[in-house]
Amino acid sequence: MNPFPMVWADIRALRWTALAIVTLVALAVAIGVAIGAQERALRRSSAAAAEDFDLLIGAPGSQTQLVMSSIYLQPDAIPLIDGRLLNTLAKDERVAAVAPIAFGDISRGYVIVGTTADLVSRWGRLKPSEGRFFAGEGEAVLGADVSYKLGETIEPSHGVLGHAAKPGQVDEEEAGHRHEGHGYVAVGRLPRLGSPWDRAILVPVENVWEVHGLGNGHASEEAGIGLPFDGQKIPGVPAIVVKPRSVAGAYQLRAQYRQGGTMAFFPAEVLVTLYRALGDVRDVLVVASVLNAVLILAAVLLLLVAVAGLRRRRYAVLRALGAPRAYVLLVVWLGMALLIGAGCLSGLAVGAVFTRAVSGLVEAQTGLRLAFSLESREMLQVLLLFAIGSVVSLLPALMSYRAPVVAGLRE
Amino acid sequence: MPVSALPDGAAQAAAKPLHLHGVRLDHRGGDGRPFRVLDIPDLTIPAGARVGLRGPSGSGKTSLLHLIAGLIVPDAGSVAWDAKAVSSLPIPARDLWRRETIGFVFQDFHLIPELDVAANITLPATFSSWRIDKAQHERAAALAGRMGLGDLRRKARVLSRGEQQRVAIARAVLGRPALILADEPTASLDAEHANEVGALLVEVAREAGATLICASHDAALLARMERVVEIGALTGKPLALAS
Ligand SMILES: Nc1ncnc2c1ncn2[C@@H]1O[C@H](COP(=O)(O)OP(=O)(O)OP(=O)(O)O)[C@@H](O)[C@H]1O
Ligand SMILES: [Mg+2]
């Protein structure tokens, strides 16, 4: 028995309806796939972006806000903490490395981050992809996506809160707030991190302090840059990143700096809370998309039942020509299963395209690179949908199987 | 059209005598009460005979063909193909018997419009096997050529009515049926096409040695039959068939 010539004829007879069925199923699948894949990609790449930030210390306030502004470089007004803490921490034996993060300036729409070479190299993990890291004041290291070229002069402007700068573009707001007389020379570039830091210009923290008239934190102009800061007055910073030596040390440090006018926390914990919220949102969306898929399947089933009804005579003729009932059952069932299967497959493809499109938007907005991946979770979803669809299409198939031949012939 | 032998001499299912015994068939009227459509005490159609069924509209010609094809079972009596009581076979066995024994030609052809001529002719072969073998393809092509259908790739949808009925005849005889049933095969054709189709039908039946039973109002077609059975008007009492 070979029902495929007839299956093919049936699908051709449906033509646009078949296309509509495939499209509807594809849409249902794509939405489901995109939601799952997008949420996971967001979670993964945001976690990857926070990888080198084990412990954050800042002035008491919102942890989420501090994470957003210091790790994801979303500018915000953050209260400062005493810069002397940097020296204290550097001497602490539980601390492997420590670095400040200071921000507030922009250039060509890129965030300028003041820090030390330690954090620029991500605690020694990274090598520059071009040039070298900064070794003195007035030097700048570019993120992978920054449009400045090595050797170019970078003019900082005061970033205006609530004004969303477009990376790579100088706008009026920026031009009007230029810090006259200050400038950096680009000396190196970082490899791509897939994080907002790809769009940052990293400079010595001393420069950021000086630009704002706070001195450079050192006793003399010739002291060089970086820790320790031996000046009379060490300016404050919005955030301090600590790389602890051990897990136990990390917990002790966090406990210690939770009090006494500072706030200390693991960014990973903040992310877990955010992910939980994100997961809740995803669950709601998944339920919505499942309902959506159920509705679409129901609509498709209704359509197919109607089509099977309209084809009673066609199938009765096959029976009169000698086709067994199983042949008719297979023709109807395979036709529908094929359409639903085609819908599932193209849904995966459309879902991938859709996810990529959304990822592109997210990246444009935040600099977070979202890696698309289809995993067993989505595959299972799609398989389940296909299985349900196939079982459900047995209904019209059985209808045709049981239809009396003569009644069909007389239609 | 010249009478030529079928393309290959492979053995065909041998025609056997058809017996109807004490057959009664009732349908339900609009009021739900059954009325008798057929009452045939005894009818035998010898193997290889060409029989016409004539009768006014509603007299039960189509019903009789359906009965013989095993598409319906009589309310009483039996339909037998030689010694095989077809009317009491279970559905799958009847389907199998029909596939092996019968070629059906309908008044309205009932081709699959989306399939081409070749695929329409070979469609019944896909009921029993996965692949259509070379011999069957060749036989389909030869039958089509024989029916004056040159282009095998044309979709059934675009064929003229006469061409469609010729495809339907080729489809019916592809499996070398021993019994060809035709329900008003010329009724939706103009006189010229009707003549051609009638001649072809009789030719292929004669060559195959198959029994041919044709229900028809068409005097020209009935004239080609060896025998015509009258199925009388329903005038209150059902008419019994005399053989
Ligand atoms: N399923 C059915 N239910 C009720 N009555 C039926 C059914 N099928 C056929 N009949 C009736 O049985 C009678 C015989 O019908 P049949 O189609 O066999 O006649 P026919 O001789 O082929 O007529 P025609 O020449 O118009 O094709 C008609 O009165 C018809 O209305
Ligand atoms: Mg009739």
XYZ file of C-alpha atoms and ligand atoms in Angstrom:
686
model
C 0.000 0.000 0.000
C 1.378 3.392 -0.948
C -0.877 6.259 0.058
C 1.576 8.986 -0.915
C 0.346 9.716 -4.452
C -3.082 10.347 -2.952
C -1.658 12.270 0.017
C 0.158 14.492 -2.435
C -2.988 14.979 -4.508
C -4.948 15.883 -1.359
C -2.399 18.450 -0.267
C -2.326 19.947 -3.752
C -6.087 20.117 -3.731
C -5.947 22.137 -0.521
C -3.181 24.424 -1.755
C -3.700 27.746 0.050
C -5.527 26.075 2.879
C -2.552 23.745 3.312
C -0.261 26.740 3.322
C -2.463 28.446 5.891
C -2.399 25.352 8.114
C 1.375 25.110 7.905
C 1.694 28.828 8.627
C -0.634 28.704 11.614
C 1.144 25.739 13.161
C 4.516 27.316 12.381
C 3.444 30.487 14.132
C 2.349 28.633 17.232
C 5.615 26.699 17.303
C 7.764 29.748 16.582
C 6.262 31.741 19.422
C 6.795 28.911 21.886
C 10.343 28.287 20.724
C 11.261 31.952 20.717
C 10.039 32.525 24.254
C 12.066 29.637 25.649
C 15.199 30.306 23.633
C 15.129 34.045 24.252
C 14.769 33.728 27.979
C 17.604 31.231 28.175
C 19.874 33.300 25.969
C 19.196 36.379 28.076
C 19.968 34.441 31.224
C 23.164 32.930 29.832
C 24.691 36.023 28.369
C 23.805 38.203 31.336
C 25.398 35.617 33.610
C 28.471 35.516 31.384
C 28.706 39.303 31.496
C 28.738 39.196 35.299
C 31.333 36.452 35.480
C 34.301 38.546 36.604
C 32.306 40.452 39.197
C 32.319 38.167 42.215
C 31.577 40.652 44.940
C 30.340 44.218 44.581
C 30.656 46.845 47.288
C 28.859 50.161 47.086
C 26.971 52.715 49.088
C 23.731 51.380 50.590
C 20.931 51.483 48.083
C 19.497 49.264 45.436
C 21.582 46.206 44.630
C 19.860 45.797 41.294
C 20.643 49.404 40.420
C 24.301 48.913 41.256
C 24.461 45.725 39.185
C 22.761 47.395 36.261
C 25.043 50.398 36.265
C 28.392 48.820 37.106
C 28.151 45.478 35.284
C 25.710 46.269 32.483
C 26.778 49.926 32.259
C 23.249 51.339 32.237
C 23.979 54.859 33.499
C 22.299 55.869 36.712
C 22.985 58.222 39.609
C 24.727 56.100 42.215
C 25.843 57.355 45.639
C 29.596 57.085 46.205
C 31.543 55.224 48.833
C 34.778 56.259 50.407
C 37.748 55.648 48.103
C 39.970 54.725 51.051
C 38.127 51.450 51.164
C 40.084 50.457 48.049
C 43.369 50.557 49.962
C 41.892 48.713 52.902
C 40.576 45.974 50.677
C 43.813 45.713 48.701
C 45.595 44.932 51.970
C 42.974 42.429 53.102
C 44.376 38.936 52.832
C 40.983 37.487 51.840
C 41.070 39.663 48.718
C 42.884 38.461 45.607
C 42.228 41.645 43.671
C 40.144 44.772 43.901
C 39.198 47.486 41.446
C 37.017 50.602 41.377
C 34.355 51.281 38.793
C 33.635 54.947 38.180
C 31.422 56.279 35.459
C 29.501 59.344 34.482
C 31.205 60.472 31.292
C 30.531 59.566 27.711
C 32.250 60.081 24.405
C 30.561 59.536 21.052
C 27.826 57.960 23.092
C 30.147 55.332 24.617
C 30.266 55.045 28.373
C 33.651 55.962 29.833
C 34.528 53.692 32.720
C 37.257 54.621 35.137
C 38.973 51.638 36.695
C 42.372 50.021 37.077
C 44.319 47.841 34.651
C 43.460 44.806 36.800
C 39.786 44.942 35.905
C 40.519 45.959 32.311
C 42.381 42.684 31.899
C 39.660 40.929 33.914
C 42.136 39.959 36.579
C 44.748 38.965 34.031
C 42.439 36.766 31.978
C 42.368 38.957 28.849
C 45.068 40.114 26.476
C 44.477 43.188 24.335
C 43.364 42.333 20.802
C 45.148 45.459 19.588
C 47.747 47.716 21.186
C 48.155 47.513 24.936
C 46.336 48.277 28.169
C 46.655 51.731 29.705
C 49.846 52.384 31.631
C 49.459 56.020 32.507
C 46.964 58.840 32.860
C 45.335 60.041 29.670
C 45.395 56.635 28.044
C 42.308 54.699 27.102
C 41.482 51.108 26.220
C 38.590 50.606 23.822
C 35.884 47.997 23.993
C 35.683 45.750 20.956
C 32.797 47.666 19.347
C 33.988 51.206 19.999
C 34.439 53.077 16.730
C 37.525 55.066 17.791
C 40.806 53.957 16.278
C 44.031 53.476 18.160
C 45.930 56.746 18.454
C 42.778 58.824 18.177
C 41.953 61.406 20.800
C 38.839 60.828 22.857
C 37.049 63.844 24.293
C 34.882 63.091 27.297
C 31.572 64.836 27.962
C 29.506 64.797 31.079
C 26.768 62.236 30.694
C 23.330 63.607 31.339
C 21.086 61.373 33.358
C 17.974 60.182 31.618
C 19.470 60.979 28.289
C 19.980 57.794 26.319
C 23.087 58.226 24.233
C 23.383 56.223 21.029
C 26.711 54.391 20.997
C 28.909 55.607 18.188
C 27.117 58.938 17.799
C 27.868 62.364 19.138
C 24.631 64.203 19.791
C 23.865 67.772 20.886
C 23.519 66.780 24.484
C 27.018 65.316 24.431
C 28.572 68.185 22.481
C 27.099 70.663 24.963
C 28.641 69.019 28.021
C 32.199 68.532 26.893
C 34.887 68.543 29.585
C 37.167 71.116 27.923
C 40.868 70.511 28.253
C 40.592 66.823 28.963
C 41.262 64.076 26.494
C 42.412 60.527 26.185
C 44.496 58.726 23.615
C 43.343 55.268 22.600
C 46.237 52.859 23.171
C 44.620 49.460 22.994
C 41.511 47.449 22.402
C 39.851 44.609 24.285
C 38.751 41.390 22.645
C 34.999 40.900 22.267
C 33.275 40.027 25.520
C 29.680 39.880 24.280
C 28.748 42.245 27.070
C 28.018 45.957 27.360
C 31.711 46.435 28.039
C 32.280 46.009 24.302
C 30.856 49.513 24.022
C 32.819 51.087 26.838
C 35.974 53.173 26.864
C 38.128 52.174 29.802
C 40.361 54.795 31.350
C 42.359 55.068 34.572
C 40.056 55.947 37.455
C 42.452 58.777 38.328
C 41.400 60.563 35.137
C 37.721 60.310 35.929
C 38.392 61.854 39.329
C 40.471 64.639 37.825
C 37.965 65.460 35.127
C 35.503 66.121 37.914
C 38.016 68.224 39.851
C 38.616 65.765 42.627
C 42.361 65.310 42.271
C 43.918 62.020 41.306
C 43.986 60.196 44.604
C 47.763 60.022 44.692
C 50.264 62.016 46.719
C 52.059 63.376 43.679
C 51.469 63.744 39.970
C 54.301 61.355 39.208
C 53.053 58.486 41.329
C 51.825 56.441 38.406
C 48.363 54.926 38.280
C 46.488 52.247 40.113
C 46.477 50.929 43.662
C 47.471 51.904 46.235
C 46.085 55.425 46.337
C 48.319 57.302 48.717
C 46.861 60.773 48.416
C 45.652 62.914 51.274
C 42.220 62.827 49.826
C 40.983 59.804 47.917
C 37.799 60.579 45.979
C 34.796 58.309 46.276
C 33.654 55.730 43.742
C 30.213 54.315 42.942
C 31.306 50.681 43.020
C 34.164 48.427 44.036
C 34.647 44.997 42.525
C 36.337 42.439 44.720
C 37.830 39.157 43.623
C 38.015 37.101 46.796
C 40.604 34.376 47.304
C 38.168 31.794 48.619
C 34.486 31.145 48.966
C 34.711 31.385 52.726
C 36.555 34.674 52.408
C 33.901 35.933 50.008
C 31.152 35.291 52.535
C 33.143 36.910 55.334
C 33.813 39.984 53.230
C 30.187 40.237 52.251
C 29.134 39.982 55.906
C 31.693 42.559 56.955
C 30.871 45.191 54.338
C 27.128 44.807 54.645
C 27.261 47.149 57.594
C 28.987 50.345 58.525
C 27.737 52.524 55.700
C 28.445 50.131 52.856
C 26.548 47.462 50.971
C 28.183 44.236 49.779
C 26.625 41.451 47.747
C 27.233 38.824 45.124
C 25.887 40.000 41.747
C 25.117 36.346 40.989
C 22.511 36.451 43.757
C 20.879 39.526 42.329
C 20.791 37.797 38.954
C 19.182 34.733 40.484
C 16.372 36.930 41.797
C 16.072 38.641 38.445
C 16.020 35.289 36.693
C 13.298 34.105 38.974
C 11.186 37.068 37.909
C 12.213 36.471 34.323
C 11.285 32.812 34.718
C 7.852 33.804 36.032
C 7.327 36.032 33.047
C 8.475 33.218 30.803
C 6.078 30.797 32.468
C 3.181 33.159 31.884
C 4.237 33.577 28.258
C 4.672 29.837 27.858
C 1.192 29.186 29.203
C -0.116 31.817 26.809
C 1.747 30.257 23.926
C 0.522 26.780 24.820
C -3.068 28.059 24.891
C -2.335 29.708 21.600
C -1.047 26.432 20.189
C -4.080 24.550 21.507
C -6.416 27.058 19.877
C -4.558 26.830 16.617
C -4.597 23.036 16.715
C -8.308 23.100 17.440
C -8.888 25.436 14.514
C -6.765 23.269 12.252
C -8.611 20.161 13.405
C -11.964 21.793 12.692
C -10.767 22.736 9.263
C -9.505 19.239 8.597
C -12.727 17.653 9.784
C -14.623 19.940 7.408
C -12.245 19.046 4.585
C -12.594 15.325 5.298
C -16.369 15.788 5.190
C -16.132 17.523 1.823
C -14.022 14.681 0.513
C -16.422 11.902 1.339
C -17.104 11.192 -2.301
C -13.456 11.294 -3.246
C -12.613 8.648 -0.681
C -15.737 6.621 -1.470
C -14.524 6.419 -5.079
C -11.203 5.054 -3.851
C -13.054 2.421 -1.873
C -15.198 1.511 -4.872
C -11.986 1.114 -6.864
C -10.780 -1.401 -4.323
C -8.913 0.631 -1.706
C -9.044 -0.930 1.754
C -10.322 1.208 4.598
C -6.808 1.375 6.048
C -5.635 3.056 2.854
C -8.179 5.839 3.238
C -7.291 6.186 6.911
C -3.619 6.518 6.036
C -4.256 9.023 3.251
C -6.217 11.331 5.527
C -3.992 10.880 8.542
C -0.658 11.164 6.744
C -1.806 14.261 4.875
C -2.675 16.011 8.096
C 0.359 14.769 9.992
C 2.560 15.976 7.141
C 1.021 19.431 7.234
C 1.385 19.653 10.998
C 4.933 18.281 10.774
C 5.847 20.810 8.109
C 4.368 23.484 10.357
C 6.475 22.295 13.297
C 9.679 22.272 11.253
C 9.134 25.661 9.705
C 8.072 26.873 13.135
C 11.495 25.919 14.461
C 13.105 27.858 11.634
C 10.827 30.868 12.057
C 11.390 30.697 15.818
C 15.139 30.801 15.234
C 14.833 33.796 12.914
C 12.488 35.494 15.344
C 14.814 34.884 18.285
C 17.747 36.227 16.320
C 15.805 39.340 15.423
C 14.887 39.978 19.040
C 18.474 39.228 20.091
C 19.652 41.805 17.580
C 17.331 44.368 19.151
C 18.495 43.492 22.655
C 22.101 43.736 21.564
C 21.556 47.078 19.889
C 19.923 48.341 23.054
C 22.230 46.923 25.703
C 25.338 45.450 24.077
C 24.469 42.039 25.509
C 25.176 39.428 22.881
C 22.477 36.742 23.011
C 23.553 33.400 21.645
C 20.681 31.499 20.050
C 20.433 27.823 20.798
C 17.668 25.291 20.424
C 17.695 22.788 23.193
C 15.873 19.679 24.248
C 13.268 21.754 26.028
C 12.041 23.403 22.827
C 12.533 20.210 20.851
C 10.354 18.365 23.328
C 7.724 21.087 23.136
C 7.650 20.823 19.370
C 7.639 17.037 19.426
C 4.784 17.098 21.896
C 2.818 19.478 19.713
C 3.455 17.249 16.723
C 2.449 14.143 18.654
C -0.773 15.767 19.851
C -1.468 17.057 16.357
C -0.954 13.604 14.870
C -3.180 11.933 17.417
C -5.829 14.566 16.927
C -5.740 14.115 13.150
C -6.684 10.497 13.711
C -10.174 11.833 14.357
C -10.930 13.004 10.799
C -8.979 9.987 9.544
C -11.244 7.632 11.504
C -14.262 9.560 10.250
C -13.193 8.839 6.696
C -12.326 5.264 7.634
C -15.809 4.602 8.903
C -17.714 6.535 6.263
C -20.037 4.215 4.315
C -18.950 3.957 0.692
C -22.300 4.098 -1.000
C -23.445 7.184 0.857
C -20.225 8.850 -0.315
C -20.742 7.774 -3.894
C -24.266 9.151 -3.927
C -23.203 12.607 -2.720
C -10.440 2.519 -33.775
C -8.722 -0.737 -34.675
C -9.147 -3.640 -32.362
C -5.731 -4.679 -31.183
C -4.591 -7.101 -28.577
C -3.734 -5.720 -25.150
C -0.035 -4.883 -24.825
C 0.979 -7.914 -22.895
C -0.377 -11.371 -22.665
C -0.103 -11.781 -18.917
C -2.751 -13.907 -17.315
C -5.838 -12.094 -16.126
C -8.254 -12.989 -13.403
C -10.559 -15.458 -15.051
C -14.149 -14.369 -15.303
C -16.541 -16.496 -13.351
C -20.299 -16.730 -13.356
C -22.139 -14.309 -11.089
C -25.122 -15.586 -9.143
C -27.738 -13.532 -7.367
C -30.097 -15.572 -5.324
C -33.180 -14.399 -3.475
C -31.749 -10.909 -3.302
C -33.899 -8.268 -1.696
C -32.782 -4.727 -1.073
C -34.718 -2.144 0.908
C -34.058 1.543 1.286
C -35.714 3.833 3.756
C -38.064 6.451 2.415
C -38.445 9.991 3.689
C -40.996 8.786 6.245
C -38.484 6.319 7.633
C -40.396 3.339 6.329
C -38.434 0.885 4.250
C -39.426 0.339 0.642
C -38.226 -2.408 -1.591
C -35.874 -1.381 -4.341
C -34.729 -4.747 -5.624
C -36.264 -8.171 -5.469
C -34.352 -10.666 -7.540
C -35.334 -14.297 -7.010
C -32.615 -15.627 -9.234
C -30.159 -14.156 -11.708
C -27.056 -15.685 -13.205
C -24.696 -13.789 -15.430
C -22.363 -16.186 -17.208
C -18.591 -15.648 -17.218
C -17.488 -13.191 -19.905
C -21.020 -12.045 -20.724
C -21.794 -8.452 -21.679
C -24.997 -7.434 -19.998
C -26.872 -4.164 -20.120
C -29.133 -3.015 -17.312
C -31.997 -0.880 -18.511
C -34.709 0.707 -16.470
C -36.278 4.022 -15.663
C -34.657 6.379 -13.279
C -34.945 5.188 -9.719
C -35.539 1.587 -10.696
C -32.428 0.415 -8.844
C -29.709 0.030 -11.486
C -27.048 1.782 -9.460
C -28.158 -0.102 -6.378
C -27.751 -3.383 -8.208
C -24.220 -2.481 -9.335
C -23.293 -1.486 -5.766
C -24.690 -4.762 -4.583
C -22.650 -6.745 -7.097
C -19.519 -4.778 -6.202
C -20.030 -5.633 -2.557
C -20.366 -1.968 -1.600
C -23.714 -2.776 0.007
C -25.076 -6.048 1.209
C -28.603 -7.252 0.432
C -31.230 -7.356 3.154
C -31.866 -10.956 2.130
C -30.321 -13.441 -0.269
C -26.825 -13.720 -1.575
C -24.511 -12.419 -4.260
C -21.903 -14.989 -5.251
C -18.944 -14.931 -7.584
C -18.932 -18.524 -8.658
C -18.719 -20.341 -5.328
C -17.616 -17.313 -3.303
C -20.475 -15.718 -1.378
C -19.303 -12.126 -1.663
C -22.262 -10.653 0.194
C -21.405 -12.505 3.373
C -17.682 -11.711 3.432
C -16.422 -9.370 6.148
C -15.547 -5.833 4.968
C -11.766 -6.312 4.574
C -12.251 -9.507 2.584
C -14.845 -7.794 0.381
C -12.421 -4.886 -0.167
C -9.771 -7.383 -1.211
C -12.147 -9.271 -3.510
C -13.282 -5.996 -5.094
C -9.689 -4.893 -5.636
C -8.771 -8.173 -7.314
C -11.909 -8.711 -9.308
C -13.718 -5.517 -10.187
C -13.113 -2.506 -12.393
C -15.605 0.293 -11.787
C -16.504 3.038 -14.257
C -18.692 5.874 -12.999
C -20.992 8.222 -14.829
C -19.003 11.212 -13.590
C -15.591 9.576 -14.047
C -14.403 10.547 -10.558
C -10.770 11.028 -11.479
C -8.387 12.687 -9.024
C -8.085 16.126 -10.661
C -4.689 16.924 -9.105
C -3.055 13.796 -10.507
C -1.915 13.391 -14.093
C -3.222 10.817 -16.534
C -0.564 8.236 -15.697
C -1.003 8.590 -11.928
C -4.783 8.324 -12.250
C -4.538 5.138 -14.263
C -2.049 3.522 -11.871
C -3.742 4.741 -8.681
C -5.489 1.403 -7.928
C -2.093 -0.331 -8.049
C -1.011 1.759 -5.032
C -3.804 0.203 -2.960
C -1.883 -3.029 -2.697
C 1.792 -2.334 -3.331
C 4.312 0.334 -2.456
C 5.930 0.547 -5.857
C 4.298 0.526 -9.219
C 6.538 -1.795 -11.217
C 7.794 -1.195 -14.713
C 5.351 -3.608 -16.301
C 2.451 -1.704 -14.754
C 3.815 1.642 -15.957
C 4.163 0.213 -19.422
C 0.693 -1.253 -19.329
C -0.714 2.082 -18.145
C 1.044 3.883 -20.981
C -0.124 1.305 -23.505
C -3.704 1.518 -22.228
C -3.581 5.303 -22.430
C -2.226 5.141 -25.966
C -4.905 2.654 -26.799
C -7.531 5.080 -25.452
C -6.084 7.834 -27.613
C -4.540 9.656 -24.659
C -1.158 10.807 -25.919
C 0.045 13.016 -23.103
C 0.398 11.097 -19.847
C 1.582 14.127 -17.908
C -1.554 16.189 -18.303
C -3.510 16.730 -15.144
C -6.921 15.096 -15.091
C -8.392 18.493 -14.229
C -7.760 19.856 -17.728
C -9.062 16.893 -19.736
C -12.266 16.994 -21.755
C -15.140 14.855 -20.499
C -14.578 12.227 -23.165
C -10.893 12.067 -22.296
C -11.705 11.828 -18.611
C -13.986 8.860 -19.177
C -11.298 7.154 -21.254
C -8.825 7.633 -18.396
C -11.425 6.194 -16.047
C -11.801 3.115 -18.264
C -8.026 2.662 -18.414
C -7.942 2.950 -14.618
C -10.710 0.370 -14.282
C -8.998 -2.207 -16.474
C -5.383 -1.681 -15.334
C -5.585 -4.520 -12.825
C -7.138 -6.889 -15.420
C -10.451 -7.215 -13.608
C -12.613 -10.207 -14.359
C -15.738 -8.147 -13.834
C -16.188 -4.628 -15.183
C -19.070 -2.613 -13.771
C -20.078 0.594 -15.506
C -22.775 2.912 -14.184
C -24.086 4.997 -17.068
C -20.584 5.445 -18.477
C -21.784 7.498 -21.432
C -24.507 9.559 -19.772
C -22.467 12.709 -19.287
C -20.862 12.618 -22.730
C -22.033 13.961 -26.055
C -23.096 11.445 -28.690
C -19.733 11.293 -30.437
C -17.717 10.756 -27.248
C -20.343 8.352 -25.967
C -19.891 6.230 -29.044
C -16.107 6.104 -28.704
C -16.237 5.326 -25.017
C -18.873 2.649 -25.504
C -16.788 0.962 -28.187
C -13.644 1.068 -26.042
C -15.400 -0.358 -23.043
C -16.740 -3.300 -24.990
C -13.372 -3.820 -26.677
C -11.308 -3.987 -23.518
C -13.855 -6.266 -21.880
C -13.900 -8.603 -24.838
C -10.110 -8.738 -25.074
C -9.740 -9.423 -21.386
C -12.475 -11.990 -21.433
C -14.062 -10.046 -18.591
C -17.712 -9.937 -17.729
C -19.135 -6.468 -18.443
C -22.232 -5.128 -16.747
C -23.398 -1.717 -17.922
C -26.264 0.237 -16.447
C -27.449 2.676 -19.057
C -30.244 4.594 -20.736
C -28.104 4.898 -23.846
C -29.641 2.754 -26.606
C -26.419 2.772 -28.634
C -24.425 1.454 -25.700
C -27.071 -1.140 -24.820
C -27.000 -2.289 -28.422
C -23.366 -3.284 -27.927
C -24.356 -5.684 -25.143
C -25.097 -9.317 -25.736
C -28.095 -9.153 -23.486
C -30.143 -6.455 -21.843
C -31.894 -6.993 -18.549
C -34.944 -4.843 -17.936
C -35.395 -3.456 -14.496
C -39.000 -2.312 -14.492
C -40.488 0.839 -13.065
C -41.366 0.840 -9.429
C -45.100 0.681 -9.717
C -46.029 -0.179 -6.209
C -44.662 -3.673 -6.261
C -41.035 -4.414 -6.865
C -40.206 -6.084 -10.112
C -38.568 -9.399 -10.070
C -35.826 -9.995 -12.551
C -36.150 -12.760 -14.964
C -32.957 -14.102 -16.305
N -29.331 5.560 0.629
C -30.588 5.566 0.173
N -31.603 5.866 1.024
C -32.858 5.868 0.569
N -33.211 5.620 -0.671
C -32.251 5.329 -1.557
C -30.889 5.294 -1.181
N -30.155 4.988 -2.247
C -31.042 4.838 -3.262
N -32.276 5.053 -2.853
C -33.483 4.940 -3.660
O -33.446 3.673 -4.281
C -34.021 3.755 -5.553
C -33.053 3.199 -6.574
O -31.984 4.072 -6.731
P -30.866 3.850 -7.827
O -29.898 4.953 -7.686
O -30.360 2.466 -7.680
O -31.672 3.995 -9.161
P -31.129 4.038 -10.651
O -31.863 3.018 -11.379
O -29.668 3.964 -10.656
O -31.614 5.463 -11.111
P -30.913 6.432 -12.175
O -31.241 5.864 -13.491
O -31.594 7.734 -11.948
O -29.466 6.451 -11.851
C -34.365 5.205 -5.787
O -35.735 5.375 -5.517
C -33.535 5.933 -4.753
O -34.182 7.100 -4.355
Mg -28.074 5.255 -11.193
